[in-house]
Coordinates of C-alpha atoms and ligand atoms in Angstrom, one line a residue:
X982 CA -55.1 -25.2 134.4
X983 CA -55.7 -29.1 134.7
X984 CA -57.0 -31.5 132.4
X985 CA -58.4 -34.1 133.9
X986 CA -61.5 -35.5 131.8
X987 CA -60.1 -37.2 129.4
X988 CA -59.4 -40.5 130.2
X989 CA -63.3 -40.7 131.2
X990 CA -64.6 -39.0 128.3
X991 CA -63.0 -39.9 125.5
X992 CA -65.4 -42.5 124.0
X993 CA -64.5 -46.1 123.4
X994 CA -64.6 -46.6 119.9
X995 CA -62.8 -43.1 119.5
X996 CA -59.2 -42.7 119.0
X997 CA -56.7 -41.3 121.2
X998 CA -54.5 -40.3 118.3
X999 CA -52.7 -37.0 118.3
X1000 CA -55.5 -34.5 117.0
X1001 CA -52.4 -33.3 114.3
X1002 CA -52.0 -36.5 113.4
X1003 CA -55.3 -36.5 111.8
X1004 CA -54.3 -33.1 110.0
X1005 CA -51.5 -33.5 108.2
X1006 CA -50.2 -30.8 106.1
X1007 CA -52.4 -28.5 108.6
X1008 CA -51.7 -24.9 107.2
X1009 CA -50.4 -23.3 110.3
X1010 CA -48.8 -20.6 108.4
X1011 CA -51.6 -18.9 107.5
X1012 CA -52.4 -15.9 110.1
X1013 CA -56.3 -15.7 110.8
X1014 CA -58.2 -13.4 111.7
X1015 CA -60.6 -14.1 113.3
X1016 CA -63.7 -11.5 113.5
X1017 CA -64.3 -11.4 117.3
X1018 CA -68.7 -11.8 117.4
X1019 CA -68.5 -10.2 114.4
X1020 CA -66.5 -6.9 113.8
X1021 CA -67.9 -5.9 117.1
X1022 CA -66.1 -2.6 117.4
X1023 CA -68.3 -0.8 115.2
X1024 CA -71.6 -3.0 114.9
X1025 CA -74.1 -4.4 117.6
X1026 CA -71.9 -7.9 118.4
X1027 CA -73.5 -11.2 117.2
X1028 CA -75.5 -9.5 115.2
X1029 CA -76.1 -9.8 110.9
X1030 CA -75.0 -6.2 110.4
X1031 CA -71.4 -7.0 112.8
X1032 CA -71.1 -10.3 111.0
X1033 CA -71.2 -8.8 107.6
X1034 CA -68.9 -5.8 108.6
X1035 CA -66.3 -8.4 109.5
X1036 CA -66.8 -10.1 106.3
X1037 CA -66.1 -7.0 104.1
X1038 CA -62.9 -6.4 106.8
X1039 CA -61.5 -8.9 105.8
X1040 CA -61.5 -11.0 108.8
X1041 CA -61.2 -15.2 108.1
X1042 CA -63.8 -16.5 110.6
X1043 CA -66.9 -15.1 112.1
X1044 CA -67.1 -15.7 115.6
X1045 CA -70.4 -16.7 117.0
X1046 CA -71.1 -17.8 121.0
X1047 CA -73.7 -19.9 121.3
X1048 CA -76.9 -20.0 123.8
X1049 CA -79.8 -22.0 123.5
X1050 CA -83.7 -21.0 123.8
X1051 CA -86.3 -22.5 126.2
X1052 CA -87.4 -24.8 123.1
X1053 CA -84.1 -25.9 122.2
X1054 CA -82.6 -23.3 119.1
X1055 CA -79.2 -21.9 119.1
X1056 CA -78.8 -18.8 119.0
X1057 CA -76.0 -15.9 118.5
X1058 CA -75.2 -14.2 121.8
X1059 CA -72.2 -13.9 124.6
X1060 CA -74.2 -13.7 127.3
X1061 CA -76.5 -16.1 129.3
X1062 CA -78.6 -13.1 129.9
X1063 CA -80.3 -11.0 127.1
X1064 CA -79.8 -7.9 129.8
X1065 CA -76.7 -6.2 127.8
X1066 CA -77.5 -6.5 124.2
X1067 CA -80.8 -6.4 123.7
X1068 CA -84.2 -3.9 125.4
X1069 CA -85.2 -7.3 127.3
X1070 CA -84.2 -8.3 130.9
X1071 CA -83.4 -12.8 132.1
X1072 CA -82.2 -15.8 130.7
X1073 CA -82.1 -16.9 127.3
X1074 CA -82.9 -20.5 128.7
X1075 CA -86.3 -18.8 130.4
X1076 CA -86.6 -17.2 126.3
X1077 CA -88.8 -19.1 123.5
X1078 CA -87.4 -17.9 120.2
X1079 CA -90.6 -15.9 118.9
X1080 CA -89.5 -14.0 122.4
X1081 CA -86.2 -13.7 121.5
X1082 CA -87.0 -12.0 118.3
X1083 CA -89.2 -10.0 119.9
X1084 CA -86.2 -7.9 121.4
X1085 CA -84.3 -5.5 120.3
X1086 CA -80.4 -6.5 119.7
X1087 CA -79.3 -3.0 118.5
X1088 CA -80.4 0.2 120.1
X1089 CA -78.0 -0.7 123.6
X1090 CA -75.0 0.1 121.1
X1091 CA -76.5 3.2 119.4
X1092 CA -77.3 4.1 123.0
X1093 CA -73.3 3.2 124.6
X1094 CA -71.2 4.5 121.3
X1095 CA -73.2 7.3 119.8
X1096 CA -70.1 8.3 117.6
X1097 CA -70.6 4.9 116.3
X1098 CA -74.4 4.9 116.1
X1099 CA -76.3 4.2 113.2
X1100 CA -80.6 3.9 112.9
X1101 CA -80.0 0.8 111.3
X1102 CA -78.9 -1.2 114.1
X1103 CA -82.3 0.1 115.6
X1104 CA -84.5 -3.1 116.4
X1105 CA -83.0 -5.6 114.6
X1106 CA -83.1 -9.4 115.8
X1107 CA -80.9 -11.7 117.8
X1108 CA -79.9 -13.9 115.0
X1109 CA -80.0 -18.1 114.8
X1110 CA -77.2 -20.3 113.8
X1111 CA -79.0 -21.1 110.5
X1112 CA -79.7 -17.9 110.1
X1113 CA -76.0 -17.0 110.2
X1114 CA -75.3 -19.6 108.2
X1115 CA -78.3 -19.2 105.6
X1116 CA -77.0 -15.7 105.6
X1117 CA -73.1 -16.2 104.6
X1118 CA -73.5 -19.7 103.4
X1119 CA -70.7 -22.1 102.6
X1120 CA -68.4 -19.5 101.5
X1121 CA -67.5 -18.2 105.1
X1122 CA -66.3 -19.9 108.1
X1123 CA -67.3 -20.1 111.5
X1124 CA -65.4 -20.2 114.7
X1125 CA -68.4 -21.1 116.7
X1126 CA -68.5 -21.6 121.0
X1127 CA -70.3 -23.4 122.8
X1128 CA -71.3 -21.3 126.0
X1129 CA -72.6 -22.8 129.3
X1130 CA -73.0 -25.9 128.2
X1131 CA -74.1 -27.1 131.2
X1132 CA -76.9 -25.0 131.2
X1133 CA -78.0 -26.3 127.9
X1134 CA -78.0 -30.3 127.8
X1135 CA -78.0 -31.4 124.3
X1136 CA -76.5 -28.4 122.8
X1137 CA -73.8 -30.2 121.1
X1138 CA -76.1 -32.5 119.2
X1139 CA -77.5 -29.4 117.7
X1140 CA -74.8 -27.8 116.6
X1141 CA -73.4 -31.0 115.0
X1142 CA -77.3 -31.8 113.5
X1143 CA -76.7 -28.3 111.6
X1144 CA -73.1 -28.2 110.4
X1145 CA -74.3 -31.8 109.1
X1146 CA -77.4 -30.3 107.8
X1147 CA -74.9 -27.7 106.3
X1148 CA -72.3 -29.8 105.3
X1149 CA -69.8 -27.7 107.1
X1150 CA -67.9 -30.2 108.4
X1151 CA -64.8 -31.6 106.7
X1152 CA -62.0 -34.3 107.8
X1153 CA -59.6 -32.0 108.8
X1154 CA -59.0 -28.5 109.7
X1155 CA -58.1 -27.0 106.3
X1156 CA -61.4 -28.8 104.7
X1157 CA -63.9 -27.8 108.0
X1158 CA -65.5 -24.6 107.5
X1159 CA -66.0 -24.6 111.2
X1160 CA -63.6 -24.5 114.3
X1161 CA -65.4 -25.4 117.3
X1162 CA -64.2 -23.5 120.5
X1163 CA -65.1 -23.5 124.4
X1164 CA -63.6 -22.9 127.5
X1165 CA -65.6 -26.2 128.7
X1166 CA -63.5 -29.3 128.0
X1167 CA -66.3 -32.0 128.7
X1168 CA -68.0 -29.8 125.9
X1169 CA -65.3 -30.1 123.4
X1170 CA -64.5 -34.1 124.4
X1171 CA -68.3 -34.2 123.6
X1172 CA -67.8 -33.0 120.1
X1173 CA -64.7 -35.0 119.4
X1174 CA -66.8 -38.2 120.2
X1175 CA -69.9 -37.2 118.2
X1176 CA -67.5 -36.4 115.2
X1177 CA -63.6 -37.1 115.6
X1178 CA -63.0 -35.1 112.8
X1179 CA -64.3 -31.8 114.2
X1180 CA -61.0 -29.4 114.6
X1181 CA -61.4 -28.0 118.1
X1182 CA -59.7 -25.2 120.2
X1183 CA -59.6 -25.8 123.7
X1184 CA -60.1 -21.8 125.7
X1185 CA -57.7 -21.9 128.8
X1186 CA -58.9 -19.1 131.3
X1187 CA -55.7 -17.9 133.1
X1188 CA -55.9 -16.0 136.6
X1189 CA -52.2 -15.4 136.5
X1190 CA -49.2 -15.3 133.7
X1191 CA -50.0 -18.4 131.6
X1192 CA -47.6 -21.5 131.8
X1193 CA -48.3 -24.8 130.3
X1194 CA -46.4 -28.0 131.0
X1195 CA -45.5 -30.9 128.5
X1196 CA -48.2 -33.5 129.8
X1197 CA -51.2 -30.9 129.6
X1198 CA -49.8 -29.8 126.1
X1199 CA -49.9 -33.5 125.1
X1200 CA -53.5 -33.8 127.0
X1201 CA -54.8 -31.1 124.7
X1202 CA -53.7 -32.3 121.6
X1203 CA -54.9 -35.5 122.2
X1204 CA -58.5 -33.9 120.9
X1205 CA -58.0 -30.4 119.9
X1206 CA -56.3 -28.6 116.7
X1207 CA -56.0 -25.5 118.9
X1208 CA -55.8 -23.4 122.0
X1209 CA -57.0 -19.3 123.1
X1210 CA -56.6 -17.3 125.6
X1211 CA -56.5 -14.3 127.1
X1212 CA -53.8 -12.1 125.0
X1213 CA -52.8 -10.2 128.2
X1214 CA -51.5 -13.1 129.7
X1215 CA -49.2 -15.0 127.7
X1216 CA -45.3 -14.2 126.7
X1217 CA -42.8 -15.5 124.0
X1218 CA -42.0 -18.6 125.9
X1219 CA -46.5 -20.1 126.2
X1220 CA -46.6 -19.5 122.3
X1221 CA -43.4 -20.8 121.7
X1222 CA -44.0 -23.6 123.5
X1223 CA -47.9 -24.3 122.0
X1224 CA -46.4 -24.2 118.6
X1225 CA -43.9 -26.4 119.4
X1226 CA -46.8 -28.9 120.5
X1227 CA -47.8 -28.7 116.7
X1228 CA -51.0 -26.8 118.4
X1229 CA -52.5 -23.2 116.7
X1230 CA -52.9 -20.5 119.2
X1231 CA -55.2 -17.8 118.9
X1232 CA -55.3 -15.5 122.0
X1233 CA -58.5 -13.1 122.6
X1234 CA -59.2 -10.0 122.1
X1235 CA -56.8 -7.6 120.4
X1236 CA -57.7 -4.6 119.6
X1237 CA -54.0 -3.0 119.7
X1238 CA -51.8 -2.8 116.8
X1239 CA -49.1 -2.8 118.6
X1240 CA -50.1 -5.6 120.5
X1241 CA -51.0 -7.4 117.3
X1242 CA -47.6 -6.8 116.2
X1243 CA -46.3 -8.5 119.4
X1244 CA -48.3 -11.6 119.2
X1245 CA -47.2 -12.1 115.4
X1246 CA -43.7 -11.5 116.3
X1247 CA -44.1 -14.3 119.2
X1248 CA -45.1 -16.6 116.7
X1249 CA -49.3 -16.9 117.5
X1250 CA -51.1 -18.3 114.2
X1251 CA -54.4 -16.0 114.7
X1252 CA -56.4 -13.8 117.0
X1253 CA -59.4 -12.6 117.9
X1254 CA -60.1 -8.8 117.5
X1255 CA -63.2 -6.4 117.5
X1256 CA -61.8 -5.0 114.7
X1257 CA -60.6 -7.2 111.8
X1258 CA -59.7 -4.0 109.6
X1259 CA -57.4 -3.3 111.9
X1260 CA -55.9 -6.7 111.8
X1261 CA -55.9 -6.7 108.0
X1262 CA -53.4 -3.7 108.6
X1263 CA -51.1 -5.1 110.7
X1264 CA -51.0 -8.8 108.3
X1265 CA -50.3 -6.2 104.9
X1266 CA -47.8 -4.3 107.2
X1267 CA -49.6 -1.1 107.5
Ligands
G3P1409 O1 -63.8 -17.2 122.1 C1 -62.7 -16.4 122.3 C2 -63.1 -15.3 123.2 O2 -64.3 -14.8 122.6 C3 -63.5 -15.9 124.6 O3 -64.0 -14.9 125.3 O4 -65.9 -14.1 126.6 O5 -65.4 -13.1 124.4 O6 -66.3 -15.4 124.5 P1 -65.5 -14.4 125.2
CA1410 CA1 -66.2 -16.2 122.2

């Protein structure tokens, strides 16, 4: 892993301050779970239906990727292709939005888990940020990424222009509805210098067994509340070590128990999972 944007992208007129610093009393000891594109484990991911079964699971945050359309909406979707969750075949950059909802964002899972199936999920829509949010409101939170940014200049002005539209947006961590994640760091220095304020999670893709040194701890907290990262690649030592940076970690995806049980035993402050019931076990000690 290496950091090395940030002394060109942090804005002038932005401070350098330690992102905590601008948090204080940040509740780290609450455990969140966070409902991984909705409770994707038994629902069509980033769809209304998955969303809302994470809700009633329990789960903290609804987890939306972003992509953007050919004229310029966000949308709810992993991929940069509409190929394996929905009837249609491309890019969502190539996609208008009346296009978009023209496809089908449910039958692929009644199709690849037919124990799971139900004719509900049959033709509904890719859903829009707004519409997420129209649809859960204020009361939820949103652990939103931003995906390929480079593909989609100007991506981060929209997200900000609706969580400003929304009010989502609060001065620190505990008041923010929204946690803003990516694995893009030019992304997230983007965000800090449209709105300092914004708690972000830096993702850290790891190759091999995760280590993180002192100066790219003290890098990352220079603008982010947070890191994630693969589950399967961290030990005792990386979360001890985060956490001891005054940083959250939330590693991705759990969908193990056992391996829930792990993680909370190494001292991780959340995680995503595909199934937030499962999650809601483990945190009740069932
Ligand atoms: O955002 C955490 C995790 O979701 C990152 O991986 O590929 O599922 O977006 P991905
Ligand atoms: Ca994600």
């Amino acid at each position: 892993m290496s950091f090395v944007l940030l002394g060109s992208l942090l804005a002038a007129g932005t401070t350098s301050a330690n992102a905590n610093e601008k948090t204080p009393g940040m509740n780290t000891s609450k455990l969140l779970n966070v409902a991984h594109r909705g409770a994707s484990g038994h629902a069509p991911e980033h769809t209304i239906p998955s969303y809302k079964l994470g809700e009633e699971m329990k789960g903290d945050y609804i987890e939306v990727d972003l992509q953007m359309t050919k004229d310029g909406t966000l949308i709810a979707m992993h991929d940069e292709t509409v190929d394996r969750t929905t009837n249609g075949t491309g890019l969502v950059k190539d996609y208008t939005l009346e296009q978009i909802k023209a496809l089908d964002a449910g039958s692929w899972f009644n199709d690849k888990y037919p124990e799971k199936a139900d004719p509900a999920y049959e033709g509904i829509q890719v859903p829009t940020l707004e519409e997420v949010i129209q649809t859960f409101g204020t009361g939820a939170r949103y652990y939103i990424e931003t995906k390929s940014p480079d593909v989609y200049p100007g991506m981060e002005e929209e997200l900000l222009r609706i969580l400003n539209k929304y009010n989502l947006t609060g001065v620190n961590e505990r008041s923010s509805k929204v946690l803003i994640q990516s694995f893009s760091q030019e992304s997230l220095l983007k965000m800090h210098n449209l709105n300092p304020n914004l708690p972000l999670i830096q993702l850290i893709s790891y190759k091999e067994p995760a280590t993180i040194s002192e100066d790219e701890l003290q890098e990352l907290s220079e603008y982010a509340v947070g890191v994630g990262m693969s589950a399967s690649k961290i030990d005792q030592t990386y979360v001890q070590n985060v956490r001891n940076a005054g940083l959250l970690i939330h590693p991705y995806t759990v969908n193990d128990k056992e391996e829930m049980k792990r993680l909370l035993d190494w001292g991780v402050t959340g995680m995503f999972t595909n199934y937030p019931d499962l999650l809601n076990d483990v945190l009740h000690g069932k």
